PDB file of C-alpha atoms and ligand atoms in Angstrom:
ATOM      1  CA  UNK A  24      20.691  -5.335  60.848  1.00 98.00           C
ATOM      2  CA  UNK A  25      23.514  -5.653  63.478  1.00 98.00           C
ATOM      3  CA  UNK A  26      25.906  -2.861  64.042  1.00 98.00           C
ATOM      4  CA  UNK A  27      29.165  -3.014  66.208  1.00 98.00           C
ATOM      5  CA  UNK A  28      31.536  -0.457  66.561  1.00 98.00           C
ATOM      6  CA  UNK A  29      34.999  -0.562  68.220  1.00 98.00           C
ATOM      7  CA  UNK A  30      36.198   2.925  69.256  1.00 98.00           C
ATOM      8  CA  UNK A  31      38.446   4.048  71.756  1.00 98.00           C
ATOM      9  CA  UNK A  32      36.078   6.915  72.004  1.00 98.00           C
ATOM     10  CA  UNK A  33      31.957   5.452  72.738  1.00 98.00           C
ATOM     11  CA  UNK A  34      30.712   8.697  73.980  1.00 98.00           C
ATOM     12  CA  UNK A  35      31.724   9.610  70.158  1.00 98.00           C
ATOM     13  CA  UNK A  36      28.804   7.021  68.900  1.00 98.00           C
ATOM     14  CA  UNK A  37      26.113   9.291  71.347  1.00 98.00           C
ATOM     15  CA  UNK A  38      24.409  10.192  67.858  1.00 97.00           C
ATOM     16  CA  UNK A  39      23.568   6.648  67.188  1.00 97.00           C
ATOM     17  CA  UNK A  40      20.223   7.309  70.070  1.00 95.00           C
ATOM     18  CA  UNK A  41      19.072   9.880  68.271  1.00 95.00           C
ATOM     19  CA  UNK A  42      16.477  10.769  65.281  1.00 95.00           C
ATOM     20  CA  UNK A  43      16.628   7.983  62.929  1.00 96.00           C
ATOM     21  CA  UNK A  44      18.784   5.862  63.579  1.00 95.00           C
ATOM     22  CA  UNK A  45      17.952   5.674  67.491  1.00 95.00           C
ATOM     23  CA  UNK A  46      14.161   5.372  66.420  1.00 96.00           C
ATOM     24  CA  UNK A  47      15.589   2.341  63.822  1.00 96.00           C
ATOM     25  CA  UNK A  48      17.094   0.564  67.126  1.00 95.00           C
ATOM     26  CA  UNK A  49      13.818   1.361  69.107  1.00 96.00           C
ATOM     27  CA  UNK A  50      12.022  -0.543  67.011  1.00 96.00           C
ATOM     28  CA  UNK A  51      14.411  -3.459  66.502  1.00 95.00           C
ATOM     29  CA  UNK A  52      15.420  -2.756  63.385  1.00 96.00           C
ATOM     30  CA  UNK A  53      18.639  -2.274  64.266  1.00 97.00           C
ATOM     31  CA  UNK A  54      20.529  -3.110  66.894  1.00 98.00           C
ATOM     32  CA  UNK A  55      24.012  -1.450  67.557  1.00 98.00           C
ATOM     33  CA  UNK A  56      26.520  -2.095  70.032  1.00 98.00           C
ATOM     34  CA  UNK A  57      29.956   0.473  71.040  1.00 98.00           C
ATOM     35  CA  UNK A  58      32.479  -1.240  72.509  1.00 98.00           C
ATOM     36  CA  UNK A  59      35.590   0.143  74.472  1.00 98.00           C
ATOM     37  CA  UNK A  60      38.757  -0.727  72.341  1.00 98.00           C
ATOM     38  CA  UNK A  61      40.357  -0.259  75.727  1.00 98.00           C
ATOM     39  CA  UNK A  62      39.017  -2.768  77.177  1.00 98.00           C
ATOM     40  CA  UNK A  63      41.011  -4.991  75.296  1.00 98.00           C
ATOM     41  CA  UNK A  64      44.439  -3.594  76.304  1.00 98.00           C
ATOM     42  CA  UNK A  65      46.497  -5.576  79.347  1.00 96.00           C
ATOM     43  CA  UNK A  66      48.991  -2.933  80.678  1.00 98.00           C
ATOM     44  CA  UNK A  67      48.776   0.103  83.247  1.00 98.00           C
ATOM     45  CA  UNK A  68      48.363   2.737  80.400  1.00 98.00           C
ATOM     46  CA  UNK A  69      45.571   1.219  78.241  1.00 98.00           C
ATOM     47  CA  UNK A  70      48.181   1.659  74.932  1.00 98.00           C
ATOM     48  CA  UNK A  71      46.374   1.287  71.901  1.00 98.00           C
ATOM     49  CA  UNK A  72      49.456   2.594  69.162  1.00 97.00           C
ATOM     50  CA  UNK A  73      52.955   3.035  69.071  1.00 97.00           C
ATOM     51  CA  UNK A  74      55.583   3.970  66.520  1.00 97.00           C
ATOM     52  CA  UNK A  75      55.614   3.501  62.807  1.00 97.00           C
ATOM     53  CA  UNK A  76      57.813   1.284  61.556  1.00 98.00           C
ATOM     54  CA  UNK A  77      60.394   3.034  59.054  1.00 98.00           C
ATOM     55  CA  UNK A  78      59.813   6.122  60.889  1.00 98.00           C
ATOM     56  CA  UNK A  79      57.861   9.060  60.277  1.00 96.00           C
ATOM     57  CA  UNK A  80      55.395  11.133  61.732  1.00 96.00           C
ATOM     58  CA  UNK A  81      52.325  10.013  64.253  1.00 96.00           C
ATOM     59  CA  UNK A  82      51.713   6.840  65.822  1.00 97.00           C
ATOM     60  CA  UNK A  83      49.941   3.558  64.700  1.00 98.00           C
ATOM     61  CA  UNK A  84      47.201   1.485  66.090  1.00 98.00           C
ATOM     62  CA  UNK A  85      48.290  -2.152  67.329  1.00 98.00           C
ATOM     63  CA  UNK A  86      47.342  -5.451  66.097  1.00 98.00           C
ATOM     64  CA  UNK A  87      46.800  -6.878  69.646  1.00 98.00           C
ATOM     65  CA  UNK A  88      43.990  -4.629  71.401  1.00 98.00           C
ATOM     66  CA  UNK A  89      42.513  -4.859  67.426  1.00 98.00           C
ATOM     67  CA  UNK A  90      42.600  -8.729  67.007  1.00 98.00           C
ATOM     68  CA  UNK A  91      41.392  -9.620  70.530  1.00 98.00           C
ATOM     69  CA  UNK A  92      38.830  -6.961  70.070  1.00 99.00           C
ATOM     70  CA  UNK A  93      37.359  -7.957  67.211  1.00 99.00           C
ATOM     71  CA  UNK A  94      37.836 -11.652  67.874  1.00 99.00           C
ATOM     72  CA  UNK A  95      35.354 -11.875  70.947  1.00 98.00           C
ATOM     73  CA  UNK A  96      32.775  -9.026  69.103  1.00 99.00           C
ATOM     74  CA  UNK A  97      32.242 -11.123  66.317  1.00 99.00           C
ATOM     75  CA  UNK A  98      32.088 -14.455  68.558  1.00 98.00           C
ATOM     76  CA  UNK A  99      29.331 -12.627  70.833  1.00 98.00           C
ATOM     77  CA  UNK A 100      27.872 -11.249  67.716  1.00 98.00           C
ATOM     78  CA  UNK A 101      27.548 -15.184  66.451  1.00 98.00           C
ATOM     79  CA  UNK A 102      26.452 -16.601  69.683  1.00 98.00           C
ATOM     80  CA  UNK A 103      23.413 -14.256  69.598  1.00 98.00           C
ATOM     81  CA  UNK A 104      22.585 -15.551  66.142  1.00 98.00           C
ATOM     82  CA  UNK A 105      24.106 -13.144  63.648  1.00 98.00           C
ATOM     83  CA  UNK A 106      25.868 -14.163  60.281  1.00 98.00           C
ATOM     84  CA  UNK A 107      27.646 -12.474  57.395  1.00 98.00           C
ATOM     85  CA  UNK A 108      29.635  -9.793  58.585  1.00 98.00           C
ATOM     86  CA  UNK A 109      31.582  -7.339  57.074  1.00 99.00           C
ATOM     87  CA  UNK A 110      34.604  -4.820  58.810  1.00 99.00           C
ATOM     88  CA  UNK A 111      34.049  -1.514  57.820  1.00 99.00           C
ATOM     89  CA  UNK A 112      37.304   0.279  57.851  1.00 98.00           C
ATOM     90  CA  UNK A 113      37.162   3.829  57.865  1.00 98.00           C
ATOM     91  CA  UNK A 114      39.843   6.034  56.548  1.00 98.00           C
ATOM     92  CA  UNK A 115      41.227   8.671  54.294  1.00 97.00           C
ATOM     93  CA  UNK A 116      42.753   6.358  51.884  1.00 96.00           C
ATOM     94  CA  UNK A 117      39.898   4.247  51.549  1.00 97.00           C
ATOM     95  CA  UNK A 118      37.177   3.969  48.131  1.00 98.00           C
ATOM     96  CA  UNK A 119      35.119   6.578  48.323  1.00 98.00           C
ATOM     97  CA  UNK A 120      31.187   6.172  49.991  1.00 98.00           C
ATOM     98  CA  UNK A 121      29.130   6.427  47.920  1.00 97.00           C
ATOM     99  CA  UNK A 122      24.945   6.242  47.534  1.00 96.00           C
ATOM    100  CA  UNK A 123      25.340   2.698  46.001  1.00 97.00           C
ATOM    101  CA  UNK A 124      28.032   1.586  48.800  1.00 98.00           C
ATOM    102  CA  UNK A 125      25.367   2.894  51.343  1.00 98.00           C
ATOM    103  CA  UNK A 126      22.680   0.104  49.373  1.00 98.00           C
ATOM    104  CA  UNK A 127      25.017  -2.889  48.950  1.00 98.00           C
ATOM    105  CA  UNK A 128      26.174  -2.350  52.879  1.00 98.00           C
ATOM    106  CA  UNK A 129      22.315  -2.022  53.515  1.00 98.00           C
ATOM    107  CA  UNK A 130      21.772  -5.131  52.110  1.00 98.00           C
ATOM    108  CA  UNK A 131      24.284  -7.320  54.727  1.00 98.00           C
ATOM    109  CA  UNK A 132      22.821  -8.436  57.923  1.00 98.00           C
ATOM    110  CA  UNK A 133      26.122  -7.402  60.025  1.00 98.00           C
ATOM    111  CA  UNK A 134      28.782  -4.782  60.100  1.00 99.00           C
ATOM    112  CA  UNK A 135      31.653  -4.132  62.634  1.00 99.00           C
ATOM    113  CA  UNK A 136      33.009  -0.901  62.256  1.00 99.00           C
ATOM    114  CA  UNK A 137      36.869  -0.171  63.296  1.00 98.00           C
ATOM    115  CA  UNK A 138      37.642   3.644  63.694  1.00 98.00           C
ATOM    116  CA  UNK A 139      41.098   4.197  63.820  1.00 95.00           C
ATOM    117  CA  UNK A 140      42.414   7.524  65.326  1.00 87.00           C
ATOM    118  CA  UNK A 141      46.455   8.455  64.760  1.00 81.00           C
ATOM    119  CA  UNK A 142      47.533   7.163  61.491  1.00 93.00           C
ATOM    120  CA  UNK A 143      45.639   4.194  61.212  1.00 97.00           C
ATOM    121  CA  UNK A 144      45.651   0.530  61.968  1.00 98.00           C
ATOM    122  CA  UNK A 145      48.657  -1.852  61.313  1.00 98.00           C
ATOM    123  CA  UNK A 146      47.551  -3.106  57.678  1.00 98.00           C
ATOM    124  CA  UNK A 147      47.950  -7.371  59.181  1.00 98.00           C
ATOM    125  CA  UNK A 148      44.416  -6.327  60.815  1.00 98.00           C
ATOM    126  CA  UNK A 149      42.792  -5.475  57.809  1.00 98.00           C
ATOM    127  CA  UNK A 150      44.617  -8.357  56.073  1.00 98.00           C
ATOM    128  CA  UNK A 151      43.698 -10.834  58.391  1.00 98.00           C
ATOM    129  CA  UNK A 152      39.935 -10.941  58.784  1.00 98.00           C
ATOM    130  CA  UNK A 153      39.835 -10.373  54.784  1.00 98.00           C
ATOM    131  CA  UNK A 154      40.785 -13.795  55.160  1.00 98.00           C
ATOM    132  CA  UNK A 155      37.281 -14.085  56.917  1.00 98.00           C
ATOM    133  CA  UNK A 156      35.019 -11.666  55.700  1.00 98.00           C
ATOM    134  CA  UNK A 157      34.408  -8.525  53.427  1.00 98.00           C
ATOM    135  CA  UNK A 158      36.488  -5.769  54.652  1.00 98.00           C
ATOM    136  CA  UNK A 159      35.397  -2.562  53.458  1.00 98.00           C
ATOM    137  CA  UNK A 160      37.817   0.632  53.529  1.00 98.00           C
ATOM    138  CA  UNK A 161      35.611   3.290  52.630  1.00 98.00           C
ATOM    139  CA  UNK A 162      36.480   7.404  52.888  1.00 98.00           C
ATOM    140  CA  UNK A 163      33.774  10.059  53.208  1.00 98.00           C
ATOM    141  CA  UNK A 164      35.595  12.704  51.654  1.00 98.00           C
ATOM    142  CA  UNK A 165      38.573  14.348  50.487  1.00 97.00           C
ATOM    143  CA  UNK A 166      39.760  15.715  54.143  1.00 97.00           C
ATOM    144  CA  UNK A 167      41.570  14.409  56.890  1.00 96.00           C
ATOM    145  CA  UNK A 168      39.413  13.818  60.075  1.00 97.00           C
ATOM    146  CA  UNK A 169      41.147  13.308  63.449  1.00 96.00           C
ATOM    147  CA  UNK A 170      39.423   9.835  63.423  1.00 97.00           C
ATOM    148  CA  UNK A 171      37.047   7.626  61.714  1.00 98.00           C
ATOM    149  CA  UNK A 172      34.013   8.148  63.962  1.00 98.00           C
ATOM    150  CA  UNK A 173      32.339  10.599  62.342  1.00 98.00           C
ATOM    151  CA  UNK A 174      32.678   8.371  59.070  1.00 98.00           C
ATOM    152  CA  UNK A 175      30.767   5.695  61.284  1.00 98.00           C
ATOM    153  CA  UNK A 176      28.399   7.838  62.054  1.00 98.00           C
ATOM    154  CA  UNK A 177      27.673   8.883  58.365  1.00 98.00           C
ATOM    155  CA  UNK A 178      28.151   5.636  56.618  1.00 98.00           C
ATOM    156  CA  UNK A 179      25.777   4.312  59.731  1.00 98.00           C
ATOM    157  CA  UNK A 180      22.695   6.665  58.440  1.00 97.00           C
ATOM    158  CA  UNK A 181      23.125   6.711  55.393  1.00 98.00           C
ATOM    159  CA  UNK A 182      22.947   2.829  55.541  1.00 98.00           C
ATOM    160  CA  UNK A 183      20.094   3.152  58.227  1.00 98.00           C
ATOM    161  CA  UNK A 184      17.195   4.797  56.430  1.00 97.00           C
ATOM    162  CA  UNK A 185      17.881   2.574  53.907  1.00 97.00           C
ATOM    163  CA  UNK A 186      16.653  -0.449  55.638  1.00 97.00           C
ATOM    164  CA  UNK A 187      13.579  -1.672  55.167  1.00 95.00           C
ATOM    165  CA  UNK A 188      10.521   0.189  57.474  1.00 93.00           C
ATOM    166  CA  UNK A 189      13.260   2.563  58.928  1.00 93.00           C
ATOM    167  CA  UNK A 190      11.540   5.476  57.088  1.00 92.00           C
ATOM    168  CA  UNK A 191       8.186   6.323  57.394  1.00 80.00           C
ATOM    169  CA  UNK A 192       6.894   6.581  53.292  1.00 63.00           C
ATOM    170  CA  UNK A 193       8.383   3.623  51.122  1.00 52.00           C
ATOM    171  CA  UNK A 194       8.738   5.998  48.389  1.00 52.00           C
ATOM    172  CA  UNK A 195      10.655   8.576  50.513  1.00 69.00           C
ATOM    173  CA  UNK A 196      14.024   8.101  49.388  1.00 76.00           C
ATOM    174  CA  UNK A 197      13.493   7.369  45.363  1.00 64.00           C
ATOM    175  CA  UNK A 198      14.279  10.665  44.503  1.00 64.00           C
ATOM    176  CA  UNK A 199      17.743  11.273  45.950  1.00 77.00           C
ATOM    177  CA  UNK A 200      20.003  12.951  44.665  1.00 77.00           C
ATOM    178  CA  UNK A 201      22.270  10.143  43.836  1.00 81.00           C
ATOM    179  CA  UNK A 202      19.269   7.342  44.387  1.00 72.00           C
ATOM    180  CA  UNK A 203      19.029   4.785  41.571  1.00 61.00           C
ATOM    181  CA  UNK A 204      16.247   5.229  38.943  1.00 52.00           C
ATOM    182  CA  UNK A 205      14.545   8.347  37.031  1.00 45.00           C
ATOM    183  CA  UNK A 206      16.695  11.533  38.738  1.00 59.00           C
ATOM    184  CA  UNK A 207      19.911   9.205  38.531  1.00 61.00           C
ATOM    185  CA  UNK A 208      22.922  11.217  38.402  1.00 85.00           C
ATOM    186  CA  UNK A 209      21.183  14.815  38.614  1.00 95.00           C
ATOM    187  CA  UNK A 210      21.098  16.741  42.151  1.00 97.00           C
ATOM    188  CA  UNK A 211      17.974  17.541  43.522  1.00 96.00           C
ATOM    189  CA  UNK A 212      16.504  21.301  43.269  1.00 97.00           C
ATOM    190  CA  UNK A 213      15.034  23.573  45.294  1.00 98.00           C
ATOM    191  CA  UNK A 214      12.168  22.386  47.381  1.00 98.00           C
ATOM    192  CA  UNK A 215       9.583  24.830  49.534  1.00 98.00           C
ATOM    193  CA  UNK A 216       6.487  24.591  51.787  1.00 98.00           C
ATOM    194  CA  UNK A 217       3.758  27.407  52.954  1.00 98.00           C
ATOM    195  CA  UNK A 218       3.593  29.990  53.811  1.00 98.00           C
ATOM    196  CA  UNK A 219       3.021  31.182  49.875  1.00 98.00           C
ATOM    197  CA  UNK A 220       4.848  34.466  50.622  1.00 98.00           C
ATOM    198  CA  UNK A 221       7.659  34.518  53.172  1.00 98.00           C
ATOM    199  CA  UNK A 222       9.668  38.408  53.555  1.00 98.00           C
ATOM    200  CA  UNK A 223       8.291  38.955  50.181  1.00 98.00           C
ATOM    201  CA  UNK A 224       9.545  36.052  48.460  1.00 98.00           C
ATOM    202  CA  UNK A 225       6.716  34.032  46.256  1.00 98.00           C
ATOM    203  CA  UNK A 226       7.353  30.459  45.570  1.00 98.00           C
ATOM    204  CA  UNK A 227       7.392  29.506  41.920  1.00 98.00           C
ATOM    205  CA  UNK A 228       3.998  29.459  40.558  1.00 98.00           C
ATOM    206  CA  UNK A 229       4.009  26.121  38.700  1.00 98.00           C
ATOM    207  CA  UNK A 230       4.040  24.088  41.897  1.00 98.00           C
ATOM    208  CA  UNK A 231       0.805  25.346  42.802  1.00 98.00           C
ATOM    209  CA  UNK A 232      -0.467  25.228  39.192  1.00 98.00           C
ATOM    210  CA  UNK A 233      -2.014  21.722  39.470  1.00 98.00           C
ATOM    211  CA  UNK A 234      -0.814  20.825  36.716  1.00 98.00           C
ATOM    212  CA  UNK A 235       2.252  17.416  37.356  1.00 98.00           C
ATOM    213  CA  UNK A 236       3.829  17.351  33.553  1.00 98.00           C
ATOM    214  CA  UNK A 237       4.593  20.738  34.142  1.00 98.00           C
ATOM    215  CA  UNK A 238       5.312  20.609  38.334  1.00 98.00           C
ATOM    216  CA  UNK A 239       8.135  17.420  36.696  1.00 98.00           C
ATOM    217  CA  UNK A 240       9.614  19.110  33.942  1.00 98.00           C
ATOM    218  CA  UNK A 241      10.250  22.151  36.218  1.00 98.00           C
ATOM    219  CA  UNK A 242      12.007  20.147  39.322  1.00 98.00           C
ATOM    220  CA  UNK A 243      13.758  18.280  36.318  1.00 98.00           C
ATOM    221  CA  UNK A 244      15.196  21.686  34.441  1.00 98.00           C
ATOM    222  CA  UNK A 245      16.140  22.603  38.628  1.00 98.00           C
ATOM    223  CA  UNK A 246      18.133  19.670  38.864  1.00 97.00           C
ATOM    224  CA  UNK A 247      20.161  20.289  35.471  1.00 98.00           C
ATOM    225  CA  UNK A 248      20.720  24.093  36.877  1.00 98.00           C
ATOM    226  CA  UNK A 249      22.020  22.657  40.264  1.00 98.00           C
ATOM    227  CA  UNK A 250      24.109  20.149  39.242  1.00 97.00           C
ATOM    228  CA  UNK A 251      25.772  22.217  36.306  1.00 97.00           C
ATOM    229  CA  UNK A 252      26.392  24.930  39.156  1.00 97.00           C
ATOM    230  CA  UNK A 253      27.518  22.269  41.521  1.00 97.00           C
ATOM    231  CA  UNK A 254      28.458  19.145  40.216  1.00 97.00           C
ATOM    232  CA  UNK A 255      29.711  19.778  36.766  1.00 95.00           C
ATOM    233  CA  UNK A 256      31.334  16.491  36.372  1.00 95.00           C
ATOM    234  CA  UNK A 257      27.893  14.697  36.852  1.00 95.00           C
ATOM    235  CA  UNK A 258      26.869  15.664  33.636  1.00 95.00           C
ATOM    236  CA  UNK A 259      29.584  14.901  31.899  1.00 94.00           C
ATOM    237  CA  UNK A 260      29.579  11.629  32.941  1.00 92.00           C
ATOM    238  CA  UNK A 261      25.631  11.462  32.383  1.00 92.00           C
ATOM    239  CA  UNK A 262      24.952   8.889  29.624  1.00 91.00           C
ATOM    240  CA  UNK A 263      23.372  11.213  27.037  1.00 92.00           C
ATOM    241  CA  UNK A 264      21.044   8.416  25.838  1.00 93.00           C
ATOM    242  CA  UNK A 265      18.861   9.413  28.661  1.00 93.00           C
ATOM    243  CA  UNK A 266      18.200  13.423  27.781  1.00 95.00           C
ATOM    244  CA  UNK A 267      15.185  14.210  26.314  1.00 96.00           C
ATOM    245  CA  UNK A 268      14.626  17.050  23.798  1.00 97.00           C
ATOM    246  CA  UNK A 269      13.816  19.398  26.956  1.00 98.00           C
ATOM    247  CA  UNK A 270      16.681  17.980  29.031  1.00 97.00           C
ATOM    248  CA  UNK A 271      18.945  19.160  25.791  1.00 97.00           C
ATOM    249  CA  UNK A 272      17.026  22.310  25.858  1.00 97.00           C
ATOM    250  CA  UNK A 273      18.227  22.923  29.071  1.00 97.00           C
ATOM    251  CA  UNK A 274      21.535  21.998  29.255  1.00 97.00           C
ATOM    252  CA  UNK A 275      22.047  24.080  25.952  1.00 96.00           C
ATOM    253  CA  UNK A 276      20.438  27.442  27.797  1.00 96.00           C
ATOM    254  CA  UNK A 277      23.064  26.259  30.497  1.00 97.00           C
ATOM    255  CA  UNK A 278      26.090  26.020  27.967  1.00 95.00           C
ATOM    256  CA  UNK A 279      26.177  22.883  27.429  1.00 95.00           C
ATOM    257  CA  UNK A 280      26.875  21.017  24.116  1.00 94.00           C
ATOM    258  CA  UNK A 281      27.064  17.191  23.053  1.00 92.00           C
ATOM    259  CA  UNK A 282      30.399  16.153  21.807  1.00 91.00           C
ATOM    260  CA  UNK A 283      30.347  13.875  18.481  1.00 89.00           C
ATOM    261  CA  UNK A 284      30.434  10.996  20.910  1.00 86.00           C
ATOM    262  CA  UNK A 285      27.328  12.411  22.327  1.00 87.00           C
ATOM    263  CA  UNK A 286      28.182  13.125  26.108  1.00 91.00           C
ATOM    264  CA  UNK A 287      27.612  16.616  26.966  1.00 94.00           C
ATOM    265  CA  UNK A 288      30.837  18.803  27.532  1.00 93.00           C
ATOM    266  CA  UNK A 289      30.484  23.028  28.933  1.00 92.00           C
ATOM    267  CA  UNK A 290      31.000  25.621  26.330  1.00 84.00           C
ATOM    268  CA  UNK A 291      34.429  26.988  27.458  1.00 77.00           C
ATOM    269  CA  UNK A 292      33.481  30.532  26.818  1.00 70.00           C
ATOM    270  CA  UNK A 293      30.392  29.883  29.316  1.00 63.00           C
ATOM    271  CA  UNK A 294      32.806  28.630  31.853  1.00 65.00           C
ATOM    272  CA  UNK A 295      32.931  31.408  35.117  1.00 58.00           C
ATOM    273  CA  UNK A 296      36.041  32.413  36.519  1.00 50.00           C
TER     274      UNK A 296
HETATM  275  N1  LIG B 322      39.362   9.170  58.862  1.00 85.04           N
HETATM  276  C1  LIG B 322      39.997  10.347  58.710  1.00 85.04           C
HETATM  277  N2  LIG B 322      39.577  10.995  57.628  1.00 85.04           N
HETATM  278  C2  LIG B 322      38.619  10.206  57.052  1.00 85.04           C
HETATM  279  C3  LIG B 322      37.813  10.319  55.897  1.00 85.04           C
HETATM  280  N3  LIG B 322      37.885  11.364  55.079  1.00 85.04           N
HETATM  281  N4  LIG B 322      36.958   9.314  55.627  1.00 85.04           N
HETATM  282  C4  LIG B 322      36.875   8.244  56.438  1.00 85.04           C
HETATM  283  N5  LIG B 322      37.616   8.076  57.532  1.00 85.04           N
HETATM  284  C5  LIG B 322      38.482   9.051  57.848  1.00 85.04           C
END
């Protein structure tokens, strides 16, 4: 996979050489490039934004170092050979990212990120090269960042150790929370390595009691306890079609029932303050 990222800020991007994702672009399997919005801007003060039209607050990020910029990335980008790219607009207002936005963007060969800082980038940017490609707005959260480059640097591994080879066991990332397949829609629980005792505290005996049916059905009935705590609106939304009789065990010790349509709702007089 190719990666560009326009920023006004590169030393931001620093991450990007470390841990995974720098060992992922050691080893060619992705290659990522920072380029200096600024170096796109013609007058003596580098100007990147100016004033909102219709007033208001803050200051807005210009078509023209934008356009050129991203023009003559994604012609380099195509004379070295790549294809398919998508803009990856970070921002506030944005769809949310998401576990299965981090696949499909793992699955396409090229993306240029744009970072805005200020209040954003004039909306004909975004417009335009939607003309051309996917443009993805995408917002990691319900808070206002000073800029989108931490969202790069998020969306960029979470995307990364999804690529194929980038981690080292094939099976490593199956059982995310949030993955695809048997734990779908459940958190993950607890997890623990030696020593056995640590300050007095004993691990759970079942994970050293040999015995997998019951090593599963424990992380499982974990998983129901830490997303009820956590993220009560993941069950709720949990088809119940996929509970089995312990799953319904569990949730009921949890205060949980199933509502005649059969999704599972809290008891209200479980509910904490
Ligand atoms: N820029 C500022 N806040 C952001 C957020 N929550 N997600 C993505 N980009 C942002």
């Amino acid at each position: 996979m190719r990666i560009d990222v326009v920023t006004i800020f590169p030393e931001y991007l620093e991450p990007l050489n470390v841990s995974l994702v720098g060992k992922a672009r050691a080893r060619g399997q992705l290659g990522v490039r920072v380029h200096d919005l600024r170096d796109w801007t013609y007058d003596r003060h580098n100007t990147v934004d100016d004033t909102p039209y219709g007033g208001g607050p803050g200051m807005v990020m210009k078509t023209g170092p934008w356009g050129d910029a991203l023009d003559d990335v994604l012609a380099g980008g195509y004379e070295a050979g790549a294809h398919g790219p998508a803009l990856v607009v970070p921002t506030p207002s944005g769809r949310p990212f998401t576990q299965e936005l981090a696949v499909e963007l793992s699955e396409r060969p090229w993306l240029v990120f744009a970072p805005a800082r200020y209040e954003g980038i004039d909306r004909r940017v975004m417009d335009e090269y939607a003309t051309r490609m996917p443009v993805y707005e995408v917002s990691i959260g319900d808070y206002v960042l000073a800029g989108g480059e931490a969202a790069v640097l998020v969306v960029t591994e979470a995307v990364a150790r999804l690529l194929p080879g980038v981690l080292g066991n094939a099976e490593s990332h199956r059982d995310d929370s949030f993955a695809p397949g048997a734990m779908a829609d459940l958190l993950e629980g607890p997890v623990y390595t030696k020593p056995p005792v640590w300050r007095g505290r004993e691990i759970p005996d079942v994970l050293v009691s040999g015995h997998h049916g019951k090593i599963a059905r424990w992380r499982r009935d974990e998983a129901f306890r830490r997303t009820a705590a956590n993220r009560p609106d993941l069950i709720e939304r949990c088809d119940p079609a996929g509970f089995d009789k312990k799953d319904r065990e569990i949730l009921s010790m949890l205060g949980w029932s199933p509502e005649p349509g059969g999704r599972f709702w809290r008891r209200p007089e479980l509910m904490e303050e």
